[in-house]
CSV table of C-alpha atoms in Angstrom, one decimal:
chain,number,residue,atom,x,y,z
D,1,UNK,CA,82.6,-1.1,-122.6
D,2,UNK,CA,84.7,1.9,-121.8
D,3,UNK,CA,82.2,4.2,-123.5
D,4,UNK,CA,79.3,2.7,-121.7
D,5,UNK,CA,81.0,3.2,-118.3
D,6,UNK,CA,81.6,6.8,-119.0
D,7,UNK,CA,78.1,7.3,-119.9
D,8,UNK,CA,77.0,6.0,-116.5
D,9,UNK,CA,79.4,8.1,-114.4
D,10,UNK,CA,77.4,11.4,-114.3
D,11,UNK,CA,74.2,9.6,-113.3
D,12,UNK,CA,76.0,8.0,-110.2
D,13,UNK,CA,77.2,11.4,-109.0
D,14,UNK,CA,73.8,12.9,-109.2
D,15,UNK,CA,72.2,10.0,-107.2
D,16,UNK,CA,75.0,10.4,-104.6
D,17,UNK,CA,74.3,14.2,-104.3
D,18,UNK,CA,70.5,13.6,-103.8
D,19,UNK,CA,71.1,11.0,-101.1
D,20,UNK,CA,73.4,13.4,-99.2
D,21,UNK,CA,70.8,16.1,-99.3
D,22,UNK,CA,68.1,13.7,-97.9
D,23,UNK,CA,70.4,12.7,-95.0
D,24,UNK,CA,71.1,16.3,-94.3
D,25,UNK,CA,67.5,17.2,-94.3
D,26,UNK,CA,66.6,14.4,-91.9
D,27,UNK,CA,69.4,15.5,-89.6
D,28,UNK,CA,68.2,19.1,-89.6
D,29,UNK,CA,64.6,17.9,-89.0
D,30,UNK,CA,65.7,15.8,-86.0
D,31,UNK,CA,67.7,18.8,-84.7
D,32,UNK,CA,64.7,21.2,-85.0
D,33,UNK,CA,62.5,18.7,-83.3
D,34,UNK,CA,64.8,18.4,-80.4
D,35,UNK,CA,64.9,22.2,-80.1
D,36,UNK,CA,61.1,22.5,-80.2
D,37,UNK,CA,60.7,19.7,-77.7
D,38,UNK,CA,63.1,21.4,-75.3
D,39,UNK,CA,61.4,24.8,-75.7
D,40,UNK,CA,57.8,23.5,-75.7
D,41,UNK,CA,57.5,20.4,-73.5
D,42,UNK,CA,53.7,20.5,-73.6
D,43,UNK,CA,53.6,20.7,-77.3
D,44,UNK,CA,52.7,23.5,-79.7
D,45,UNK,CA,49.0,22.7,-79.6
D,46,UNK,CA,47.8,22.9,-75.9
D,47,UNK,CA,44.2,22.6,-74.6
D,48,UNK,CA,42.5,25.8,-73.2
D,49,UNK,CA,42.8,26.1,-69.4
D,50,UNK,CA,39.8,24.8,-67.4
D,51,UNK,CA,37.8,27.6,-66.0
D,52,UNK,CA,37.7,27.9,-62.2
D,53,UNK,CA,34.3,26.7,-60.8
D,54,UNK,CA,33.3,28.4,-57.6
D,55,UNK,CA,31.2,26.7,-54.9
D,56,UNK,CA,28.1,28.8,-54.1
D,57,UNK,CA,29.3,29.3,-50.5
D,58,UNK,CA,32.7,30.7,-51.8
D,59,UNK,CA,31.0,33.7,-53.3
D,60,UNK,CA,31.7,36.9,-51.5
D,61,UNK,CA,29.3,37.7,-48.7
D,62,UNK,CA,28.6,41.0,-50.3
D,63,UNK,CA,27.0,39.0,-53.2
D,64,UNK,CA,24.9,36.7,-51.0
D,65,UNK,CA,21.2,37.2,-50.9
D,66,UNK,CA,19.3,37.7,-47.5
D,67,UNK,CA,17.8,34.2,-48.0
D,68,UNK,CA,21.3,32.6,-48.2
D,69,UNK,CA,22.4,34.5,-45.1
D,70,UNK,CA,19.4,33.3,-43.2
D,71,UNK,CA,20.0,29.8,-44.3
D,72,UNK,CA,23.6,30.0,-43.1
D,73,UNK,CA,22.4,31.3,-39.7
D,74,UNK,CA,20.0,28.4,-39.4
D,75,UNK,CA,22.8,26.0,-40.2
D,76,UNK,CA,25.0,27.6,-37.5
D,77,UNK,CA,22.3,27.4,-34.9
D,78,UNK,CA,21.6,23.8,-35.8
D,79,UNK,CA,25.3,22.9,-35.5
D,80,UNK,CA,25.4,24.6,-32.1
D,81,UNK,CA,22.4,22.6,-30.9
D,82,UNK,CA,23.9,19.4,-32.1
D,83,UNK,CA,27.2,20.3,-30.4
D,84,UNK,CA,25.3,20.9,-27.1
D,85,UNK,CA,23.5,17.6,-27.4
D,86,UNK,CA,26.8,15.8,-28.1
D,87,UNK,CA,28.3,17.4,-25.0
D,88,UNK,CA,25.4,16.2,-22.9
D,89,UNK,CA,25.7,12.7,-24.4
D,90,UNK,CA,29.4,12.6,-23.6
D,91,UNK,CA,28.7,13.7,-20.0
D,92,UNK,CA,26.1,11.0,-19.6
D,93,UNK,CA,28.5,8.4,-21.1
D,94,UNK,CA,31.3,9.6,-18.8
D,95,UNK,CA,29.0,9.2,-15.8
D,96,UNK,CA,28.0,5.7,-16.8
D,97,UNK,CA,31.6,4.8,-17.4
D,98,UNK,CA,32.6,6.1,-13.9
D,99,UNK,CA,29.7,4.2,-12.3
D,100,UNK,CA,30.6,1.1,-14.3
D,101,UNK,CA,34.3,1.3,-13.2
D,102,UNK,CA,33.2,1.9,-9.7
D,103,UNK,CA,31.0,-1.1,-9.7
D,104,UNK,CA,33.4,-3.4,-11.6
D,105,UNK,CA,35.1,-4.6,-8.5
D,106,UNK,CA,31.9,-4.9,-6.6
D,107,UNK,CA,30.3,-6.9,-9.4
D,108,UNK,CA,33.2,-9.3,-9.4
D,109,UNK,CA,32.9,-9.8,-5.7
D,110,UNK,CA,29.1,-10.4,-6.0
D,111,UNK,CA,29.7,-12.9,-8.7
D,112,UNK,CA,32.2,-14.8,-6.7
D,113,UNK,CA,30.1,-14.8,-3.5
D,114,UNK,CA,26.6,-15.1,-4.9
D,115,UNK,CA,27.4,-17.3,-8.0
D,116,UNK,CA,27.9,-21.0,-8.1
D,117,UNK,CA,29.6,-22.7,-5.2
D,118,UNK,CA,33.3,-22.6,-5.5
D,119,UNK,CA,36.4,-23.7,-3.6
D,120,UNK,CA,38.2,-21.4,-1.2
D,121,UNK,CA,41.4,-20.0,-2.6
D,122,UNK,CA,44.9,-20.1,-1.1
D,123,UNK,CA,45.5,-18.8,2.4
D,124,UNK,CA,45.2,-15.0,2.6
D,125,UNK,CA,43.5,-14.6,-0.8
D,126,UNK,CA,39.8,-15.1,0.2
D,127,UNK,CA,37.7,-12.0,0.2
D,128,UNK,CA,34.0,-11.7,1.3
D,129,UNK,CA,31.3,-9.5,-0.3
D,130,UNK,CA,31.6,-6.0,1.1
D,131,UNK,CA,29.2,-3.9,-0.9
D,132,UNK,CA,25.6,-4.6,-1.5
D,133,UNK,CA,24.2,-3.8,-5.0
D,134,UNK,CA,22.1,-0.7,-5.5
D,135,UNK,CA,18.4,-0.9,-5.9
D,136,UNK,CA,16.7,-0.3,-9.3
D,137,UNK,CA,15.6,3.4,-9.3
D,138,UNK,CA,11.8,3.9,-9.2
D,139,UNK,CA,10.9,7.5,-10.3
D,140,UNK,CA,7.2,6.8,-9.8
D,141,UNK,CA,7.9,7.2,-6.1
D,142,UNK,CA,8.3,11.0,-6.4
D,143,UNK,CA,8.5,12.3,-10.0
D,144,UNK,CA,8.9,15.9,-8.8
D,145,UNK,CA,11.8,15.1,-6.6
D,146,UNK,CA,13.3,12.9,-9.3
D,147,UNK,CA,13.3,15.9,-11.7
D,148,UNK,CA,15.1,18.1,-9.1
D,149,UNK,CA,17.7,15.5,-8.4
D,150,UNK,CA,18.3,15.0,-12.1
D,151,UNK,CA,19.2,18.7,-12.4
D,152,UNK,CA,21.2,19.1,-9.2
D,153,UNK,CA,22.9,15.7,-8.3
D,154,UNK,CA,26.3,14.8,-9.8
D,155,UNK,CA,27.1,11.1,-10.4
D,156,UNK,CA,23.9,10.2,-8.6
D,157,UNK,CA,25.2,11.8,-5.4
D,158,UNK,CA,24.0,14.7,-3.4
D,159,UNK,CA,24.3,16.5,0.0
D,160,UNK,CA,20.9,16.8,1.7
D,161,UNK,CA,20.1,19.0,4.7
D,162,UNK,CA,16.7,19.5,6.4
D,163,UNK,CA,15.9,22.9,7.8
D,164,UNK,CA,13.1,25.0,9.3
D,165,UNK,CA,13.1,28.6,10.5
D,166,UNK,CA,14.6,27.7,13.9
D,167,UNK,CA,18.0,27.1,12.2
D,168,UNK,CA,18.0,29.9,9.6
D,169,UNK,CA,21.2,31.6,10.8
D,170,UNK,CA,23.2,28.4,10.8
D,171,UNK,CA,21.7,27.4,7.4
D,172,UNK,CA,22.9,30.5,5.8
D,173,UNK,CA,26.5,29.9,7.1
D,174,UNK,CA,26.1,26.3,6.0
D,175,UNK,CA,25.3,27.0,2.4
D,176,UNK,CA,27.6,30.1,2.2
D,177,UNK,CA,30.6,27.9,2.9
D,178,UNK,CA,29.4,25.1,0.6
D,179,UNK,CA,29.3,27.7,-2.2
D,180,UNK,CA,32.7,29.1,-1.3
D,181,UNK,CA,34.2,25.6,-1.5
D,182,UNK,CA,32.6,25.1,-4.9
D,183,UNK,CA,30.2,22.2,-4.2
D,184,UNK,CA,27.4,22.2,-6.7
D,185,UNK,CA,25.4,19.1,-5.7
D,186,UNK,CA,23.6,20.0,-2.6
D,187,UNK,CA,19.9,20.4,-1.7
D,188,UNK,CA,17.9,21.9,1.2
D,189,UNK,CA,14.7,20.1,2.2
D,190,UNK,CA,12.7,23.1,3.4
D,191,UNK,CA,10.3,22.2,6.2
D,192,UNK,CA,8.4,25.5,6.1
D,193,UNK,CA,7.5,28.3,3.7
D,194,UNK,CA,10.0,30.8,5.2
D,195,UNK,CA,13.0,28.5,4.5
D,196,UNK,CA,11.8,27.7,1.0
D,197,UNK,CA,11.6,31.4,0.1
D,198,UNK,CA,14.9,32.1,1.9
D,199,UNK,CA,16.7,29.5,-0.2
D,200,UNK,CA,15.2,30.7,-3.4
D,201,UNK,CA,16.2,34.3,-2.7
D,202,UNK,CA,19.8,33.1,-2.1
D,203,UNK,CA,19.9,30.9,-5.2
D,204,UNK,CA,20.1,27.7,-3.1
D,205,UNK,CA,18.6,24.4,-4.5
D,206,UNK,CA,15.6,23.7,-2.4
D,207,UNK,CA,12.8,21.1,-2.3
D,208,UNK,CA,9.6,21.5,-0.4
D,209,UNK,CA,7.8,18.2,0.4
D,210,UNK,CA,4.1,17.8,-0.3
D,211,UNK,CA,1.9,18.3,2.8
D,212,UNK,CA,2.1,15.4,5.2
D,213,UNK,CA,-0.1,15.5,8.3
D,214,UNK,CA,1.9,14.9,11.5
D,215,UNK,CA,5.2,14.9,9.7
D,216,UNK,CA,4.6,18.4,8.3
D,217,UNK,CA,3.8,19.8,11.8
D,218,UNK,CA,7.1,18.3,13.2
D,219,UNK,CA,9.0,19.9,10.4
D,220,UNK,CA,7.5,23.4,10.9
D,221,UNK,CA,7.9,23.7,14.7
D,222,UNK,CA,10.1,20.8,15.9
D,223,UNK,CA,13.4,21.3,17.6
D,224,UNK,CA,16.7,19.8,16.6
D,225,UNK,CA,16.0,16.2,17.8
D,226,UNK,CA,12.5,16.2,16.3
D,227,UNK,CA,13.7,17.3,12.9
D,228,UNK,CA,16.7,14.9,13.1
D,229,UNK,CA,14.3,12.0,13.6
D,230,UNK,CA,12.2,13.2,10.6
D,231,UNK,CA,15.1,12.9,8.2
D,232,UNK,CA,15.0,9.1,8.2
D,233,UNK,CA,11.6,9.0,6.7
D,234,UNK,CA,12.4,11.7,4.1
D,235,UNK,CA,15.7,10.1,3.0
D,236,UNK,CA,13.9,6.9,2.0
D,237,UNK,CA,12.5,8.5,-1.2
D,238,UNK,CA,16.0,9.7,-2.2
D,239,UNK,CA,17.3,6.1,-2.0
D,240,UNK,CA,14.3,4.7,-3.8
D,241,UNK,CA,15.1,7.1,-6.7
D,242,UNK,CA,18.6,5.6,-6.9
D,243,UNK,CA,20.6,8.4,-5.3
D,244,UNK,CA,23.4,8.2,-2.7
D,245,UNK,CA,22.9,10.8,0.0
D,246,UNK,CA,25.4,12.6,2.1
D,247,UNK,CA,23.1,13.6,5.0
D,248,UNK,CA,24.2,16.8,6.7
D,249,UNK,CA,23.0,18.7,9.7
D,250,UNK,CA,23.3,22.5,9.3
D,251,UNK,CA,25.7,22.9,12.3
D,252,UNK,CA,28.6,21.9,9.9
D,253,UNK,CA,31.3,24.0,8.3
D,254,UNK,CA,32.4,22.8,4.9
D,255,UNK,CA,36.1,23.4,4.1
D,256,UNK,CA,36.7,20.9,1.2
D,257,UNK,CA,34.5,18.8,-1.1
D,258,UNK,CA,33.6,15.7,0.9
D,259,UNK,CA,32.9,13.7,-2.2
D,260,UNK,CA,36.6,13.6,-2.9
D,261,UNK,CA,37.2,11.7,0.3
D,262,UNK,CA,34.6,9.0,0.3
D,263,UNK,CA,35.3,5.3,-0.2
D,264,UNK,CA,31.8,4.2,-1.3
D,265,UNK,CA,32.5,0.6,-0.4
D,266,UNK,CA,29.8,0.3,2.3
D,267,UNK,CA,26.1,0.8,2.8
D,268,UNK,CA,26.7,3.4,5.4
D,269,UNK,CA,29.9,5.6,5.8
D,270,UNK,CA,29.7,7.8,8.8
D,271,UNK,CA,31.7,10.3,10.9
D,272,UNK,CA,32.4,9.2,14.5
D,273,UNK,CA,31.7,10.8,17.8
D,274,UNK,CA,35.0,9.3,18.9
D,275,UNK,CA,37.9,11.7,19.8
D,276,UNK,CA,41.0,9.5,19.3
D,277,UNK,CA,42.0,6.3,17.4
D,278,UNK,CA,40.6,4.0,20.0
D,279,UNK,CA,37.2,5.5,20.5
D,280,UNK,CA,36.7,6.3,16.8
D,281,UNK,CA,37.8,3.0,15.3
D,282,UNK,CA,37.3,0.5,18.1
D,283,UNK,CA,39.2,-1.0,21.0
D,284,UNK,CA,39.4,-4.0,23.3
D,285,UNK,CA,38.1,-2.8,26.7
D,286,UNK,CA,38.8,-5.2,29.6
D,287,UNK,CA,36.1,-5.4,32.3
D,288,UNK,CA,37.4,-6.3,35.7
D,289,UNK,CA,35.2,-8.2,38.2
D,290,UNK,CA,37.4,-9.2,41.2
D,291,UNK,CA,34.8,-11.5,42.7
D,292,UNK,CA,35.2,-13.9,39.8
D,293,UNK,CA,38.7,-14.7,40.9
D,294,UNK,CA,40.6,-16.5,38.1
D,295,UNK,CA,38.1,-15.3,35.5
D,296,UNK,CA,37.9,-11.7,36.8
D,297,UNK,CA,38.9,-10.2,33.5
D,298,UNK,CA,36.4,-10.1,30.6
D,299,UNK,CA,37.3,-8.6,27.3
D,300,UNK,CA,34.8,-6.3,25.6
D,301,UNK,CA,34.8,-4.7,22.1
D,302,UNK,CA,33.9,-1.0,22.1
D,303,UNK,CA,33.4,1.8,19.7
D,304,UNK,CA,32.0,5.2,20.1
D,305,UNK,CA,28.8,5.8,18.2
D,306,UNK,CA,28.4,7.0,14.6
D,307,UNK,CA,27.1,10.6,14.3
D,308,UNK,CA,23.6,10.5,12.8
D,309,UNK,CA,24.1,14.1,11.7
D,310,UNK,CA,26.6,13.4,9.0
D,311,UNK,CA,26.7,10.1,7.1
D,312,UNK,CA,26.9,8.9,3.5
D,313,UNK,CA,24.3,6.3,2.6
D,314,UNK,CA,24.0,4.3,-0.6
D,315,UNK,CA,20.7,3.2,-2.2
D,316,UNK,CA,20.8,-0.5,-1.2
D,317,UNK,CA,18.3,-2.8,0.4
D,318,UNK,CA,20.1,-2.8,3.8
D,319,UNK,CA,20.3,1.0,3.8
D,320,UNK,CA,16.5,1.3,3.1
D,321,UNK,CA,15.8,-1.3,5.8
D,322,UNK,CA,17.9,0.8,8.2
D,323,UNK,CA,15.9,3.9,7.5
D,324,UNK,CA,12.6,2.0,7.9
D,325,UNK,CA,13.7,0.5,11.2
D,326,UNK,CA,14.9,3.8,12.7
D,327,UNK,CA,11.8,5.7,11.5
D,328,UNK,CA,9.5,3.0,12.9
D,329,UNK,CA,11.1,3.0,16.3
D,330,UNK,CA,11.1,6.8,16.5
D,331,UNK,CA,7.4,7.0,15.6
D,332,UNK,CA,6.5,4.4,18.3
D,333,UNK,CA,8.7,6.0,20.9
D,334,UNK,CA,9.0,9.8,20.3
D,335,UNK,CA,11.2,10.3,23.4
D,336,UNK,CA,14.0,8.1,22.1
D,337,UNK,CA,17.1,9.7,20.7
D,338,UNK,CA,17.5,9.2,16.9
D,339,UNK,CA,21.3,8.8,17.1
D,340,UNK,CA,21.0,6.1,19.7
D,341,UNK,CA,18.4,4.2,17.7
D,342,UNK,CA,20.5,4.7,14.5
D,343,UNK,CA,23.5,3.0,16.1
D,344,UNK,CA,21.6,0.2,17.8
D,345,UNK,CA,20.0,-0.8,14.5
D,346,UNK,CA,23.3,-0.6,12.7
D,347,UNK,CA,25.5,-2.5,15.2
D,348,UNK,CA,23.4,-4.9,17.3
D,349,UNK,CA,23.9,-8.4,16.1
D,350,UNK,CA,21.3,-11.1,15.5
D,351,UNK,CA,20.4,-12.9,18.7
D,352,UNK,CA,17.4,-15.0,20.0
D,353,UNK,CA,14.2,-13.0,19.2
D,354,UNK,CA,16.0,-10.4,17.1
D,355,UNK,CA,17.3,-10.2,13.5
D,356,UNK,CA,20.2,-7.8,13.2
D,357,UNK,CA,20.7,-5.5,10.1
D,358,UNK,CA,23.2,-7.0,7.6
D,359,UNK,CA,24.7,-3.7,6.4
D,360,UNK,CA,28.3,-2.9,5.6
D,361,UNK,CA,29.7,0.0,7.7
D,362,UNK,CA,32.8,2.3,7.4
D,363,UNK,CA,34.0,4.9,9.9
D,364,UNK,CA,35.3,8.1,8.4
D,365,UNK,CA,38.7,9.6,9.1
D,366,UNK,CA,38.2,11.5,12.4
D,367,UNK,CA,40.7,14.3,11.4
D,368,UNK,CA,39.1,14.9,8.0
D,369,UNK,CA,35.5,14.6,9.1
D,370,UNK,CA,36.0,16.2,12.5
D,371,UNK,CA,33.7,16.6,15.4
D,372,UNK,CA,34.0,19.7,17.7
D,373,UNK,CA,35.4,17.7,20.6
D,374,UNK,CA,38.4,16.6,18.5
D,375,UNK,CA,38.9,20.2,17.4
D,376,UNK,CA,38.5,22.1,20.6
D,377,UNK,CA,40.0,19.5,23.0
D,378,UNK,CA,42.9,18.3,20.8
D,379,UNK,CA,43.6,19.8,17.4
D,380,UNK,CA,43.7,23.5,18.4
D,381,UNK,CA,46.3,22.8,21.1
D,382,UNK,CA,48.6,20.8,18.8
D,383,UNK,CA,51.0,22.7,16.5
D,384,UNK,CA,51.1,19.9,13.9
D,385,UNK,CA,47.4,19.1,13.9
D,386,UNK,CA,46.5,22.8,13.5
D,387,UNK,CA,48.2,22.7,10.1
D,388,UNK,CA,45.8,20.0,8.9
D,389,UNK,CA,42.8,21.2,7.0
D,390,UNK,CA,39.7,19.0,7.6
D,391,UNK,CA,37.0,18.4,5.1
D,392,UNK,CA,34.2,19.4,7.5
D,393,UNK,CA,33.9,20.3,11.1
D,394,UNK,CA,30.7,19.3,12.9
D,395,UNK,CA,29.8,21.4,16.0
D,396,UNK,CA,28.0,18.5,17.6
D,397,UNK,CA,29.5,18.6,21.1
D,398,UNK,CA,28.8,22.3,22.0
D,399,UNK,CA,25.6,24.3,22.5
D,400,UNK,CA,26.8,27.7,21.2
D,401,UNK,CA,27.0,26.3,17.7
D,402,UNK,CA,26.6,29.4,15.6
D,403,UNK,CA,29.4,31.3,17.4
D,404,UNK,CA,31.8,28.4,17.1
D,405,UNK,CA,30.9,27.9,13.5
D,406,UNK,CA,31.9,31.5,12.7
D,407,UNK,CA,35.1,31.0,14.6
D,408,UNK,CA,35.9,27.9,12.7
D,409,UNK,CA,35.5,29.8,9.4
D,410,UNK,CA,37.8,32.5,10.7
D,411,UNK,CA,40.4,30.0,11.7
D,412,UNK,CA,40.5,27.7,8.7
D,413,UNK,CA,39.1,29.9,5.8
D,414,UNK,CA,40.4,33.3,6.8
D,415,UNK,CA,43.6,32.3,8.6
D,416,UNK,CA,42.9,33.9,11.9
D,417,UNK,CA,45.2,31.8,14.2
D,418,UNK,CA,43.6,32.9,17.5
D,419,UNK,CA,40.0,32.6,16.4
D,420,UNK,CA,39.4,29.4,18.5
D,421,UNK,CA,41.4,30.3,21.6
D,422,UNK,CA,38.8,32.0,23.7
D,423,UNK,CA,36.4,29.0,23.7
D,424,UNK,CA,36.4,26.5,26.5
D,425,UNK,CA,37.0,22.8,25.7
D,426,UNK,CA,33.4,21.9,26.6
D,427,UNK,CA,30.2,23.9,27.2
D,428,UNK,CA,30.1,26.9,29.5
């Protein structure tokens, strides 16, 4: 047994030595692997880098062919045209949005008043309809005028003045100040060839009506009152086309943009011939008749007339009816004064044998839309009122219109404080 164990001893030592070497080799291999992994995290065998692929448009311009350059130019022009079209669409949408917002309150009132019958609300909450809805535009009435208005008007609003050669000097002062203020939406209705050419040469938007026998002769040679009466017939087409018109005589000086000061809540919004709060906005005038004894005092409601030379009129049925009524009366009685007829039709109520006009009215602020009586009799003599800058001044109370217009420009636009001083309150 002893000899047998001795024979086996060398073999056990050899096996132990081999095992130790294997373990050592494994440890060395693991150690080498860790070192390699640390030094080459992506591995020893990595894929070749992907070549950079260039887009054709990234190639240097020096390498582009003329055909490619032309194509790029065409693309740029096309993009500019699309951008211009988008701007126009945005402008149209903004206009529609403004009109929609403006009409939102009116539509709600119309629904409440014209819709199904309903109960009255609590005390102090009931409101009646104030603004009539606009007419549906009809461009077939005058396609040529419709095209002009589409180019000149802003938000379907425009200042309109009628003029013939008799008022050429005042017309020039009129549109010079409109341009100076920066009002783009205005139009002169030329009543003769001379005024049409004069406007074109001064880059003033102008419209010459088609020949109309009778009316055309009045326009060419008529005086102030004749031309003033003619405007009611001409304005009808503007309203039928769906445009609101700020009708303006040419003896008016513009100092601010009037469209910034309109309420647009009535069919007619007009300046007043009144010279203080009572006469401009209405007052209770007591008539005294002593012979009546106990009933000697009678209360009357009075207001000074609207000025037919400066008013804002919306395209509504009552507005068009007003124009028709005034034009019809003036044609049947040429001696009548258009301003008197304008106010009678606007204010006289329905009574036996007569149906009054159901039109909404608003009186403009007399210090913003100022007549020349207010200016020369009151404002120029008051230190505080002299600091107020009106929107327009209408020289309607005085005959020497052109001289006073120039003085008004000197006073308000050029700051010459004594420019108005030498004029009398009234006419000479």
